[in-house]
PDB file of C-alpha atoms in Angstrom:
ATOM      1  CA  MET A   2     326.229 -43.803 -51.874  1.00  0.00           C
ATOM      2  CA  THR A   3     326.445 -41.146 -54.708  1.00  0.00           C
ATOM      3  CA  LEU A   4     330.006 -40.640 -56.120  1.00  0.00           C
ATOM      4  CA  PRO A   5     331.185 -37.521 -57.442  1.00  0.00           C
ATOM      5  CA  TRP A   6     331.235 -37.197 -61.291  1.00  0.00           C
ATOM      6  CA  HIS A   7     334.546 -36.170 -61.387  1.00  0.00           C
ATOM      7  CA  GLN A   8     335.079 -40.093 -59.904  1.00  0.00           C
ATOM      8  CA  TYR A   9     333.482 -41.707 -62.739  1.00  0.00           C
ATOM      9  CA  LEU A  10     335.788 -39.320 -64.875  1.00  0.00           C
ATOM     10  CA  MET A  11     338.637 -41.079 -63.504  1.00  0.00           C
ATOM     11  CA  GLY A  12     337.333 -44.513 -64.010  1.00  0.00           C
ATOM     12  CA  VAL A  13     336.490 -44.010 -67.247  1.00  0.00           C
ATOM     13  CA  ILE A  14     339.955 -42.430 -67.939  1.00  0.00           C
ATOM     14  CA  TYR A  15     341.418 -45.601 -66.406  1.00  0.00           C
ATOM     15  CA  ILE A  16     338.909 -48.057 -68.534  1.00  0.00           C
ATOM     16  CA  LEU A  17     339.779 -46.558 -71.620  1.00  0.00           C
ATOM     17  CA  ALA A  18     343.691 -46.242 -71.153  1.00  0.00           C
ATOM     18  CA  GLY A  19     343.551 -49.550 -70.324  1.00  0.00           C
ATOM     19  CA  LEU A  20     341.814 -50.690 -73.296  1.00  0.00           C
ATOM     20  CA  ASN A  21     344.182 -48.933 -75.159  1.00  0.00           C
ATOM     21  CA  HIS A  22     347.070 -51.385 -74.078  1.00  0.00           C
ATOM     22  CA  PHE A  23     345.404 -53.961 -76.010  1.00  0.00           C
ATOM     23  CA  ARG A  24     344.579 -51.684 -79.040  1.00  0.00           C
ATOM     24  CA  GLN A  25     348.025 -50.280 -79.445  1.00  0.00           C
ATOM     25  CA  PRO A  26     350.245 -52.274 -77.485  1.00  0.00           C
ATOM     26  CA  ARG A  27     353.352 -51.047 -79.648  1.00  0.00           C
ATOM     27  CA  LEU A  28     352.908 -47.624 -77.991  1.00  0.00           C
ATOM     28  CA  TYR A  29     353.319 -48.844 -74.528  1.00  0.00           C
ATOM     29  CA  LEU A  30     356.044 -51.493 -75.249  1.00  0.00           C
ATOM     30  CA  LYS A  31     357.909 -48.948 -76.484  1.00  0.00           C
ATOM     31  CA  ILE A  32     358.092 -47.122 -73.344  1.00  0.00           C
ATOM     32  CA  ILE A  33     358.681 -50.419 -71.003  1.00  0.00           C
ATOM     33  CA  PRO A  34     362.434 -50.062 -69.669  1.00  0.00           C
ATOM     34  CA  ARG A  35     364.690 -53.006 -71.214  1.00  0.00           C
ATOM     35  CA  TYR A  36     365.673 -53.707 -67.733  1.00  0.00           C
ATOM     36  CA  LEU A  37     362.395 -55.283 -66.997  1.00  0.00           C
ATOM     37  CA  PRO A  38     361.395 -58.904 -67.928  1.00  0.00           C
ATOM     38  CA  ASN A  39     358.632 -60.013 -70.582  1.00  0.00           C
ATOM     39  CA  PRO A  40     357.411 -56.127 -71.714  1.00  0.00           C
ATOM     40  CA  ASN A  41     354.258 -58.059 -73.432  1.00  0.00           C
ATOM     41  CA  LEU A  42     353.157 -59.537 -70.067  1.00  0.00           C
ATOM     42  CA  LEU A  43     353.859 -56.355 -68.454  1.00  0.00           C
ATOM     43  CA  ASN A  44     352.133 -54.577 -70.959  1.00  0.00           C
ATOM     44  CA  LYS A  45     348.843 -56.958 -70.391  1.00  0.00           C
ATOM     45  CA  LEU A  46     348.918 -56.784 -66.667  1.00  0.00           C
ATOM     46  CA  SER A  47     348.945 -52.890 -66.659  1.00  0.00           C
ATOM     47  CA  GLY A  48     345.824 -52.961 -69.179  1.00  0.00           C
ATOM     48  CA  LEU A  49     343.938 -55.407 -66.735  1.00  0.00           C
ATOM     49  CA  ALA A  50     344.877 -53.558 -63.996  1.00  0.00           C
ATOM     50  CA  GLU A  51     343.848 -50.168 -65.336  1.00  0.00           C
ATOM     51  CA  ILE A  52     340.450 -51.627 -66.761  1.00  0.00           C
ATOM     52  CA  SER A  53     339.889 -53.343 -63.235  1.00  0.00           C
ATOM     53  CA  LEU A  54     340.834 -50.414 -61.224  1.00  0.00           C
ATOM     54  CA  GLY A  55     339.007 -48.197 -63.208  1.00  0.00           C
ATOM     55  CA  THR A  56     335.991 -50.146 -62.745  1.00  0.00           C
ATOM     56  CA  LEU A  57     336.032 -50.607 -59.561  1.00  0.00           C
ATOM     57  CA  VAL A  58     336.838 -46.966 -58.534  1.00  0.00           C
ATOM     58  CA  CYS A  59     333.354 -46.230 -60.149  1.00  0.00           C
ATOM     59  CA  PHE A  60     331.431 -48.238 -57.187  1.00  0.00           C
ATOM     60  CA  SER A  61     331.093 -47.082 -53.431  1.00  0.00           C
ATOM     61  CA  LEU A  62     331.946 -50.553 -52.290  1.00  0.00           C
ATOM     62  CA  THR A  63     334.981 -50.883 -53.883  1.00  0.00           C
ATOM     63  CA  SER A  64     336.117 -47.268 -54.722  1.00  0.00           C
ATOM     64  CA  ASN A  65     338.829 -46.855 -51.837  1.00  0.00           C
ATOM     65  CA  TYR A  66     340.511 -50.195 -52.359  1.00  0.00           C
ATOM     66  CA  ALA A  67     340.420 -48.797 -55.925  1.00  0.00           C
ATOM     67  CA  ALA A  68     341.828 -45.505 -55.379  1.00  0.00           C
ATOM     68  CA  TRP A  69     344.508 -47.161 -53.284  1.00  0.00           C
ATOM     69  CA  GLY A  70     345.291 -50.024 -56.246  1.00  0.00           C
ATOM     70  CA  ILE A  71     345.897 -46.767 -58.918  1.00  0.00           C
ATOM     71  CA  ILE A  72     348.235 -45.061 -56.561  1.00  0.00           C
ATOM     72  CA  VAL A  73     350.358 -48.240 -56.761  1.00  0.00           C
ATOM     73  CA  LEU A  74     349.644 -48.478 -60.257  1.00  0.00           C
ATOM     74  CA  LEU A  75     350.829 -44.985 -61.035  1.00  0.00           C
ATOM     75  CA  ILE A  76     354.245 -45.792 -58.753  1.00  0.00           C
ATOM     76  CA  ALA A  77     354.671 -49.094 -60.063  1.00  0.00           C
ATOM     77  CA  VAL A  78     354.485 -47.627 -63.885  1.00  0.00           C
ATOM     78  CA  PHE A  79     356.646 -44.554 -62.797  1.00  0.00           C
ATOM     79  CA  PRO A  80     360.074 -46.327 -64.115  1.00  0.00           C
ATOM     80  CA  ALA A  81     358.226 -46.138 -67.729  1.00  0.00           C
ATOM     81  CA  ASN A  82     357.787 -42.601 -67.527  1.00  0.00           C
ATOM     82  CA  ILE A  83     361.466 -42.154 -66.640  1.00  0.00           C
ATOM     83  CA  TYR A  84     362.825 -44.421 -69.314  1.00  0.00           C
ATOM     84  CA  MET A  85     360.586 -42.411 -71.980  1.00  0.00           C
ATOM     85  CA  PHE A  86     362.199 -39.079 -70.786  1.00  0.00           C
ATOM     86  CA  GLN A  87     365.786 -40.220 -70.756  1.00  0.00           C
ATOM     87  CA  ASN A  88     365.373 -42.470 -74.034  1.00  0.00           C
ATOM     88  CA  GLU A  89     364.859 -40.865 -77.410  1.00  0.00           C
ATOM     89  CA  LYS A  90     363.675 -44.199 -78.773  1.00  0.00           C
ATOM     90  CA  ALA A  91     360.867 -44.344 -76.271  1.00  0.00           C
ATOM     91  CA  ALA A  92     360.016 -40.745 -77.072  1.00  0.00           C
ATOM     92  CA  LEU A  93     356.692 -41.465 -79.127  1.00  0.00           C
ATOM     93  CA  GLY A  94     357.883 -38.392 -80.879  1.00  0.00           C
ATOM     94  CA  LEU A  95     357.134 -35.989 -77.814  1.00  0.00           C
ATOM     95  CA  PRO A  96     359.275 -33.159 -77.259  1.00  0.00           C
ATOM     96  CA  LYS A  97     361.548 -33.542 -74.139  1.00  0.00           C
ATOM     97  CA  TRP A  98     360.082 -30.749 -72.435  1.00  0.00           C
ATOM     98  CA  VAL A  99     356.307 -32.620 -72.622  1.00  0.00           C
ATOM     99  CA  ARG A 100     358.038 -35.741 -71.648  1.00  0.00           C
ATOM    100  CA  LEU A 101     359.375 -33.778 -68.510  1.00  0.00           C
ATOM    101  CA  LEU A 102     355.617 -32.547 -67.801  1.00  0.00           C
ATOM    102  CA  ARG A 103     354.814 -36.199 -67.627  1.00  0.00           C
ATOM    103  CA  LEU A 104     356.604 -36.775 -64.281  1.00  0.00           C
ATOM    104  CA  PRO A 105     354.843 -34.262 -62.120  1.00  0.00           C
ATOM    105  CA  LEU A 106     351.797 -35.205 -64.057  1.00  0.00           C
ATOM    106  CA  GLN A 107     351.775 -38.400 -62.219  1.00  0.00           C
ATOM    107  CA  LEU A 108     351.997 -36.883 -58.615  1.00  0.00           C
ATOM    108  CA  ALA A 109     348.845 -35.140 -59.840  1.00  0.00           C
ATOM    109  CA  LEU A 110     347.175 -37.951 -60.683  1.00  0.00           C
ATOM    110  CA  ILE A 111     348.276 -40.237 -57.489  1.00  0.00           C
ATOM    111  CA  TYR A 112     346.339 -36.872 -55.767  1.00  0.00           C
ATOM    112  CA  TRP A 113     343.448 -37.223 -57.430  1.00  0.00           C
ATOM    113  CA  ALA A 114     343.302 -40.878 -56.632  1.00  0.00           C
ATOM    114  CA  PHE A 115     343.955 -40.120 -53.104  1.00  0.00           C
ATOM    115  CA  ILE A 116     340.863 -37.865 -52.968  1.00  0.00           C
ATOM    116  CA  TYR A 117     338.800 -41.200 -53.359  1.00  0.00           C
ATOM    117  CA  THR A 118     341.028 -43.018 -50.555  1.00  0.00           C
TER     118      THR A 118
END
């Protein structure tokens, strides 16, 4: 079964984002809420999850499971988006309105993954 091109696009985006967790960990470490333990481990685990799920969503045999995994991942990392919105030190230099737009963007990404379940 051939998957739609936009599903491959999703996979590539998650793979690249996951790799970026290892290339530029400081960006991600800044937005991990301080109440969560072991930010370094959480960054690496989320990066590995993005790489794995991005790869698996590109294969028809695993795409359904991977899409559900992406949805779970997006929900799991949502506190980082809230923390980034609320905390100027975690803002990465982005204006508040951009950080506010990131919050509903998560819903759009969840919907995009849901299409492939």
